[in-house]
Short mmCIF file of C-alpha atoms in Angstrom, two decimals:
data_model
loop_
_atom_site.label_atom_id
_atom_site.label_comp_id
_atom_site.label_asym_id
_atom_site.label_seq_id
_atom_site.Cartn_x
_atom_site.Cartn_y
_atom_site.Cartn_z
CA UNK F 12 -12.80 68.83 18.49
CA UNK F 13 -12.71 65.41 16.83
CA UNK F 14 -12.06 65.37 13.15
CA UNK F 15 -13.74 62.79 10.92
CA UNK F 16 -11.41 60.32 9.25
CA UNK F 17 -11.21 60.83 5.49
CA UNK F 18 -13.32 58.37 3.50
CA UNK F 19 -10.28 57.35 1.45
CA UNK F 20 -8.49 56.40 4.65
CA UNK F 21 -11.38 54.22 5.75
CA UNK F 22 -11.57 52.56 2.36
CA UNK F 23 -7.82 52.04 2.32
CA UNK F 24 -7.84 50.42 5.74
CA UNK F 25 -10.75 48.21 4.72
CA UNK F 26 -9.00 47.15 1.53
CA UNK F 27 -5.81 46.42 3.44
CA UNK F 28 -7.69 44.30 5.95
CA UNK F 29 -9.50 42.49 3.15
CA UNK F 30 -6.24 41.84 1.37
CA UNK F 31 -4.65 40.46 4.51
CA UNK F 32 -7.64 38.18 5.06
CA UNK F 33 -7.48 36.92 1.47
CA UNK F 34 -3.72 36.29 1.84
CA UNK F 35 -4.20 34.20 5.00
CA UNK F 36 -7.18 32.39 3.48
CA UNK F 37 -5.13 31.43 0.41
CA UNK F 38 -2.36 30.04 2.60
CA UNK F 39 -4.85 27.77 4.36
CA UNK F 40 -7.09 26.85 1.45
CA UNK F 41 -4.63 26.67 -1.42
CA UNK F 42 -5.49 27.21 -5.06
CA UNK F 43 -8.18 25.58 -7.21
CA UNK F 44 -6.53 26.86 -10.39
CA UNK F 45 -5.81 23.30 -11.61
CA UNK F 46 -9.27 21.85 -11.05
CA UNK F 47 -10.52 22.61 -14.56
CA UNK F 48 -7.60 20.71 -16.12
CA UNK F 49 -7.89 17.80 -13.68
CA UNK F 50 -11.63 17.42 -14.24
CA UNK F 51 -11.19 17.08 -18.00
CA UNK F 52 -8.56 14.32 -18.17
CA UNK F 53 -9.70 11.23 -20.03
CA UNK F 54 -10.30 7.91 -18.33
CA UNK F 55 -7.94 5.11 -19.37
CA UNK F 56 -9.26 1.55 -19.64
CA UNK F 57 -6.87 -1.13 -18.39
CA UNK F 58 -7.20 -4.88 -18.68
CA UNK F 59 -7.12 -5.67 -14.96
CA UNK F 60 -9.28 -5.46 -11.86
CA UNK F 61 -8.57 -4.99 -8.16
CA UNK F 62 -10.20 -6.10 -4.92
CA UNK F 63 -9.55 -6.23 -1.20
CA UNK F 64 -8.56 -9.73 -0.05
CA UNK F 65 -9.07 -11.50 3.28
CA UNK F 66 -5.65 -10.57 4.65
CA UNK F 67 -6.59 -6.87 4.43
CA UNK F 68 -4.46 -6.00 1.39
CA UNK F 69 -5.50 -5.30 -2.21
CA UNK F 70 -4.73 -7.52 -5.17
CA UNK F 71 -4.70 -6.57 -8.84
CA UNK F 72 -5.66 -9.35 -11.25
CA UNK F 73 -4.84 -9.32 -14.95
CA UNK F 74 -7.57 -10.09 -17.46
CA UNK F 75 -5.02 -11.18 -20.08
CA UNK F 76 -1.59 -12.80 -20.19
CA UNK F 77 0.35 -9.62 -20.93
CA UNK F 78 2.97 -8.36 -18.45
CA UNK F 79 1.96 -6.24 -15.50
CA UNK F 80 2.88 -2.61 -16.07
CA UNK F 81 3.77 -0.71 -12.89
CA UNK F 82 4.47 2.99 -13.40
CA UNK F 83 6.55 4.77 -10.75
CA UNK F 84 6.02 8.50 -10.30
CA UNK F 85 8.08 10.40 -7.76
CA UNK F 86 8.85 13.89 -6.43
CA UNK F 87 5.93 15.59 -8.15
CA UNK F 88 6.17 18.54 -5.71
CA UNK F 89 2.79 20.17 -6.11
CA UNK F 90 2.76 23.55 -4.33
CA UNK F 91 -1.02 23.75 -4.33
CA UNK F 92 -1.14 27.55 -4.17
CA UNK F 93 -1.56 30.52 -6.49
CA UNK F 94 2.16 31.26 -6.83
CA UNK F 95 2.98 27.71 -7.94
CA UNK F 96 0.03 27.27 -10.30
CA UNK F 97 2.08 27.19 -13.52
CA UNK F 98 4.72 24.79 -12.15
CA UNK F 99 1.93 22.60 -10.76
CA UNK F 100 0.26 22.51 -14.16
CA UNK F 101 3.54 21.50 -15.79
CA UNK F 102 3.98 18.65 -13.29
CA UNK F 103 0.43 17.40 -13.78
CA UNK F 104 0.86 17.38 -17.55
CA UNK F 105 4.01 15.26 -17.18
CA UNK F 106 2.06 12.87 -14.94
CA UNK F 107 -0.88 12.69 -17.35
CA UNK F 108 1.32 12.11 -20.41
CA UNK F 109 3.35 9.41 -18.66
CA UNK F 110 0.19 7.53 -17.68
CA UNK F 111 -1.44 7.94 -21.11
CA UNK F 112 1.65 6.66 -22.94
CA UNK F 113 2.24 3.60 -20.73
CA UNK F 114 -1.33 2.62 -19.69
CA UNK F 115 -0.15 0.90 -16.49
CA UNK F 116 -2.06 -1.62 -14.39
CA UNK F 117 -0.77 0.09 -11.24
CA UNK F 118 0.59 3.57 -10.52
CA UNK F 119 3.08 3.82 -7.65
CA UNK F 120 3.93 7.25 -6.21
CA UNK F 121 7.08 7.21 -4.06
CA UNK F 122 6.63 10.37 -2.04
CA UNK F 123 6.98 14.14 -2.13
CA UNK F 124 3.64 14.72 -3.73
CA UNK F 125 3.35 17.97 -1.79
CA UNK F 126 5.63 20.97 -1.45
CA UNK F 127 3.26 23.30 0.38
CA UNK F 128 5.54 26.14 1.43
CA UNK F 129 4.04 29.62 1.72
CA UNK F 130 7.07 31.43 0.29
CA UNK F 131 7.05 29.20 -2.81
CA UNK F 132 3.38 28.52 -3.46
CA UNK F 133 1.42 30.86 -1.16
CA UNK F 134 -0.06 27.79 0.52
CA UNK F 135 0.63 25.59 3.51
CA UNK F 136 -2.28 23.32 2.67
CA UNK F 137 -0.52 20.05 1.85
CA UNK F 138 -3.84 18.19 1.77
CA UNK F 139 -4.84 20.37 -1.19
CA UNK F 140 -1.77 19.05 -3.03
CA UNK F 141 -2.93 15.49 -2.38
CA UNK F 142 -6.47 16.40 -3.41
CA UNK F 143 -5.23 17.75 -6.75
CA UNK F 144 -3.10 14.70 -7.60
CA UNK F 145 -5.54 12.05 -6.40
CA UNK F 146 -8.40 13.76 -8.24
CA UNK F 147 -6.31 13.44 -11.40
CA UNK F 148 -5.63 9.75 -10.71
CA UNK F 149 -9.26 9.07 -9.79
CA UNK F 150 -10.49 10.59 -13.04
CA UNK F 151 -7.97 8.52 -15.02
CA UNK F 152 -9.31 5.46 -13.20
CA UNK F 153 -6.16 3.36 -12.70
CA UNK F 154 -5.48 1.96 -9.20
CA UNK F 155 -2.62 3.63 -7.39
CA UNK F 156 -0.39 3.11 -4.35
CA UNK F 157 1.16 6.06 -2.52
CA UNK F 158 3.90 6.20 0.06
CA UNK F 159 5.06 9.42 1.72
CA UNK F 160 8.23 11.48 1.28
CA UNK F 161 9.99 13.88 3.63
CA UNK F 162 8.29 16.98 2.15
CA UNK F 163 4.69 15.75 2.27
CA UNK F 164 4.05 17.04 5.79
CA UNK F 165 7.22 18.87 6.76
CA UNK F 166 7.78 22.37 8.07
CA UNK F 167 4.63 24.35 8.69
CA UNK F 168 2.27 22.23 6.60
CA UNK F 169 -1.26 22.23 8.00
CA UNK F 170 -1.94 18.48 7.87
CA UNK F 171 0.02 15.66 9.50
CA UNK F 172 0.94 12.38 7.85
CA UNK F 173 -1.82 10.56 9.74
CA UNK F 174 -4.43 12.91 8.23
CA UNK F 175 -2.94 12.51 4.76
CA UNK F 176 -3.05 8.72 5.11
CA UNK F 177 -6.69 8.82 6.23
CA UNK F 178 -7.57 10.93 3.18
CA UNK F 179 -5.66 8.83 0.64
CA UNK F 180 -6.91 5.48 1.96
CA UNK F 181 -10.54 6.55 1.46
CA UNK F 182 -10.18 7.37 -2.22
CA UNK F 183 -11.86 4.89 -4.58
CA UNK F 184 -8.84 3.76 -6.62
CA UNK F 185 -6.30 4.06 -3.80
CA UNK F 186 -4.80 0.78 -2.58
CA UNK F 187 -3.39 2.26 0.64
CA UNK F 188 -4.56 0.38 3.73
CA UNK F 189 -3.64 0.09 7.37
CA UNK F 190 -3.98 -3.30 9.05
CA UNK F 191 -3.55 -4.46 12.64
CA UNK F 192 0.00 -5.39 11.72
CA UNK F 193 0.97 -1.96 10.40
CA UNK F 194 -0.93 0.42 12.68
CA UNK F 195 1.67 0.12 15.46
CA UNK F 196 4.87 0.34 13.39
CA UNK F 197 6.82 3.42 12.34
CA UNK F 198 5.28 5.50 9.54
CA UNK F 199 1.86 5.85 7.96
CA UNK F 200 2.20 4.27 4.51
CA UNK F 201 3.40 0.71 5.04
CA UNK F 202 1.37 -1.86 3.11
CA UNK F 203 1.55 -4.29 0.23
CA UNK F 204 -0.21 -4.89 -3.08
CA UNK F 205 -0.45 -8.34 -4.65
CA UNK F 206 -0.26 -8.88 -8.40
CA UNK F 207 -2.18 -11.92 -9.69
CA UNK F 208 -2.04 -13.49 -13.14
CA UNK F 209 -5.20 -14.12 -15.15
CA UNK F 210 -5.54 -17.61 -13.61
CA UNK F 211 -5.39 -16.16 -10.09
CA UNK F 212 -1.84 -17.31 -9.37
CA UNK F 213 0.17 -14.84 -7.31
CA UNK F 214 2.74 -13.32 -9.63
CA UNK F 215 4.58 -10.98 -7.28
CA UNK F 216 4.17 -8.57 -4.36
CA UNK F 217 4.66 -4.81 -4.27
CA UNK F 218 5.75 -3.51 -0.84
CA UNK F 219 5.17 0.15 0.00
CA UNK F 220 7.35 1.44 2.85
CA UNK F 221 7.36 4.81 4.61
CA UNK F 222 10.95 6.09 4.80
CA UNK F 223 9.68 8.82 7.16
CA UNK F 224 10.99 12.39 7.44
CA UNK F 225 13.90 13.55 9.62
CA UNK F 226 15.81 12.39 12.69
CA UNK F 227 18.84 13.54 14.66
CA UNK F 228 22.07 11.55 14.61
CA UNK F 229 24.78 12.83 16.96
CA UNK F 230 22.68 15.98 17.51
CA UNK F 231 22.61 16.73 13.78
CA UNK F 232 19.48 16.67 11.65
CA UNK F 233 19.48 14.08 8.88
CA UNK F 234 16.98 12.25 6.73
CA UNK F 235 15.09 9.44 8.39
CA UNK F 236 15.23 5.80 7.36
CA UNK F 237 13.22 2.57 7.34
CA UNK F 238 13.15 1.42 10.96
CA UNK F 239 13.62 -2.07 12.39
CA UNK F 240 9.92 -2.59 13.12
CA UNK F 241 9.14 -1.83 9.47
CA UNK F 242 11.83 -4.27 8.35
CA UNK F 243 10.36 -6.93 10.61
CA UNK F 244 6.88 -6.33 9.18
CA UNK F 245 8.27 -6.73 5.65
CA UNK F 246 10.06 -9.93 6.70
CA UNK F 247 7.04 -11.44 8.46
CA UNK F 248 4.72 -10.72 5.50
CA UNK F 249 7.25 -12.15 3.05
CA UNK F 250 7.58 -15.33 5.12
CA UNK F 251 3.79 -15.58 5.51
CA UNK F 252 3.08 -15.19 1.80
CA UNK F 253 5.85 -17.61 0.80
CA UNK F 254 4.46 -20.16 3.27
CA UNK F 255 0.93 -19.80 1.95
CA UNK F 256 2.09 -20.12 -1.66
CA UNK F 257 4.57 -22.91 -0.98
CA UNK F 258 7.30 -21.09 -2.91
CA UNK F 259 9.46 -17.99 -2.88
CA UNK F 260 7.24 -15.28 -4.38
CA UNK F 261 9.12 -12.44 -6.15
CA UNK F 262 8.64 -8.96 -4.70
CA UNK F 263 9.62 -5.33 -5.23
CA UNK F 264 10.05 -2.52 -2.68
CA UNK F 265 9.04 1.12 -3.19
CA UNK F 266 9.86 4.01 -0.85
CA UNK F 267 11.17 7.58 -0.96
CA UNK F 268 14.59 8.08 0.69
CA UNK F 269 17.37 5.89 -0.77
CA UNK F 270 19.23 3.32 1.27
CA UNK F 271 22.95 3.71 1.90
CA UNK F 272 23.43 0.74 -0.42
CA UNK F 273 22.56 2.99 -3.36
CA UNK F 274 25.82 4.81 -2.71
CA UNK F 275 27.69 1.52 -2.28
CA UNK F 276 26.19 0.25 -5.54
CA UNK F 277 27.20 3.32 -7.55
CA UNK F 278 30.74 3.21 -6.15
CA UNK F 279 30.92 -0.45 -7.09
CA UNK F 280 29.85 0.40 -10.64
CA UNK F 281 32.45 3.12 -11.19
CA UNK F 282 35.14 0.90 -9.66
CA UNK F 283 34.19 -2.00 -11.95
CA UNK F 284 33.42 -4.18 -8.95
CA UNK F 285 31.93 -7.53 -9.94
CA UNK F 286 29.20 -7.15 -7.29
CA UNK F 287 27.48 -4.47 -9.41
CA UNK F 288 26.13 -4.21 -12.96
CA UNK F 289 25.19 -0.93 -14.67
CA UNK F 290 21.93 -0.70 -16.63
CA UNK F 291 21.19 2.97 -17.31
CA UNK F 292 21.06 6.50 -15.93
CA UNK F 293 23.40 8.81 -14.07
CA UNK F 294 24.34 10.10 -10.62
CA UNK F 295 24.32 13.88 -10.95
CA UNK F 296 24.15 14.79 -7.26
CA UNK F 297 25.18 13.28 -3.93
CA UNK F 298 23.06 10.36 -2.77
CA UNK F 299 20.98 11.77 0.08
CA UNK F 300 20.53 8.74 2.29
CA UNK F 301 20.14 8.81 6.05
CA UNK F 302 23.16 8.88 8.33
CA UNK F 303 21.42 6.12 10.28
CA UNK F 304 21.69 2.60 8.90
CA UNK F 305 18.64 0.58 7.98
CA UNK F 306 18.70 -3.21 8.18
CA UNK F 307 16.40 -3.46 5.18
CA UNK F 308 18.96 -4.37 2.53
CA UNK F 309 20.51 -7.08 4.69
CA UNK F 310 17.04 -8.52 5.27
CA UNK F 311 16.35 -8.44 1.54
CA UNK F 312 19.51 -10.48 0.92
CA UNK F 313 18.60 -12.89 3.70
CA UNK F 314 15.06 -13.57 2.50
CA UNK F 315 16.00 -13.83 -1.20
CA UNK F 316 12.53 -12.75 -2.34
CA UNK F 317 12.83 -9.11 -3.38
CA UNK F 318 14.19 -8.58 -6.86
CA UNK F 319 13.98 -4.79 -7.20
CA UNK F 320 14.12 -1.71 -4.96
CA UNK F 321 12.83 1.67 -6.15
CA UNK F 322 13.20 5.09 -4.52
CA UNK F 323 12.99 8.81 -5.34
CA UNK F 324 14.15 11.83 -3.31
CA UNK F 325 17.23 12.86 -5.33
CA UNK F 326 15.91 14.75 -8.34
CA UNK F 327 19.11 14.56 -10.40
CA UNK F 328 19.85 10.87 -9.85
CA UNK F 329 18.11 8.41 -12.14
CA UNK F 330 20.37 5.39 -12.40
CA UNK F 331 19.49 1.72 -12.28
CA UNK F 332 22.12 -0.82 -11.25
CA UNK F 333 22.20 -4.35 -9.90
CA UNK F 334 24.05 -4.73 -6.60
CA UNK F 335 24.64 -8.10 -4.93
CA UNK F 336 21.89 -9.49 -7.14
CA UNK F 337 19.29 -6.82 -6.25
CA UNK F 338 18.23 -4.21 -8.83
CA UNK F 339 18.43 -0.72 -7.28
CA UNK F 340 16.60 1.97 -9.28
CA UNK F 341 15.98 5.67 -8.87
CA UNK F 342 12.58 6.69 -10.18
CA UNK F 343 12.64 9.41 -12.82
CA UNK F 344 11.60 12.57 -10.95
CA UNK F 345 9.03 15.15 -12.01
CA UNK F 346 9.97 18.17 -9.85
CA UNK F 347 9.05 21.46 -11.53
CA UNK F 348 9.14 23.59 -8.38
CA UNK F 349 12.44 23.13 -6.52
CA UNK F 350 16.03 22.68 -7.63
CA UNK F 351 15.42 20.61 -10.78
CA UNK F 352 12.60 22.80 -12.08
CA UNK F 353 14.34 23.81 -15.32
CA UNK F 354 16.17 20.56 -16.04
CA UNK F 355 13.83 18.80 -18.46
CA UNK F 356 16.25 15.93 -19.11
CA UNK F 357 15.66 14.73 -15.55
CA UNK F 358 11.86 14.63 -15.74
CA UNK F 359 9.75 11.60 -16.52
CA UNK F 360 8.58 8.32 -15.03
CA UNK F 361 9.89 4.78 -14.59
CA UNK F 362 8.12 1.68 -15.92
CA UNK F 363 8.44 -1.74 -14.32
CA UNK F 364 7.18 -4.60 -16.50
CA UNK F 365 6.61 -7.92 -14.72
CA UNK F 366 6.03 -10.97 -16.89
CA UNK F 367 3.72 -13.87 -16.14
CA UNK F 368 6.58 -15.95 -14.71
CA UNK F 369 7.77 -13.12 -12.45
CA UNK F 370 10.69 -12.01 -14.63
CA UNK F 371 10.89 -8.24 -14.95
CA UNK F 372 12.41 -5.38 -16.90
CA UNK F 373 12.75 -1.68 -16.07
CA UNK F 374 12.54 1.17 -18.53
CA UNK F 375 13.86 4.67 -17.83
CA UNK F 376 15.85 7.33 -19.64
CA UNK F 377 19.18 5.98 -20.79
CA UNK F 378 21.85 8.62 -20.38
CA UNK F 379 25.04 8.67 -18.36
#
């Protein structure tokens, strides 16, 4: 004789199945907890415009003779899920306050926008992290340039870097582009942005480079680096632009993972080497560069165009030093989710001011 299953057992099984479905759905969809905050941020009016030029890259043109203000944001680490909702809100508020207080002409984000890990945020939807941040930037209305970090599509994230690049490049105020020159080189966020003075003269060039994710060196996993084909693209564009302008146009490089020269520069500072000059900040953790060498810094010295290099990646390092005549700067990180989540003294943004003649100054927290 078959006995009927108790109603409570059926309801319990149904609830369990429903809960499991909701859990999986949340991992794939992510949270919309932040949307109300993002939708209410105020637009900021800036005295510049931007347009796509014939060479396939965007240019920002000032409407006055004041310096260009380029705000670097880095390592925002949005989890994008229900478990990370409060940390995500904290990070977005830091972003919003930094933008409101500086009113930049250009916002540059040097990677690790996303940290979509199920055990931290209850989401693997890294595109949701990008949706949240870019919605905030779109509502503020200032043009922005994004390059990727090692966490943006790592591990078991749902979306690949190609899909993230396709999404970002289609946003209205995003300056990310892919040209025939960059589509075949390593990475998915290699491009440049031109800064033009009020009279149309090219002031300087901002290069965005993808420092990629991870590689193996001697069978050991390490951080990736900026590859030779990327360096050659940077060199060819620098030579092209200088030839067109008939002069050496100043430029600045932005990417995520630091070069080995950051370590060399800091060692030169603490050893009072004349090749380095200290400006501000501190080194509070090891410099996490790749174990593979990039030729980028040597090419920078050879071309004598780039004046400043900016990176992120190391949340507790925020120094700015000059090394062999090149200013090397860590962007002030924002991380509220990983290992610097409770260290407020290490959170903020970095402001690059470029004057009409190309001279520049960098502002960050000054502590050692």
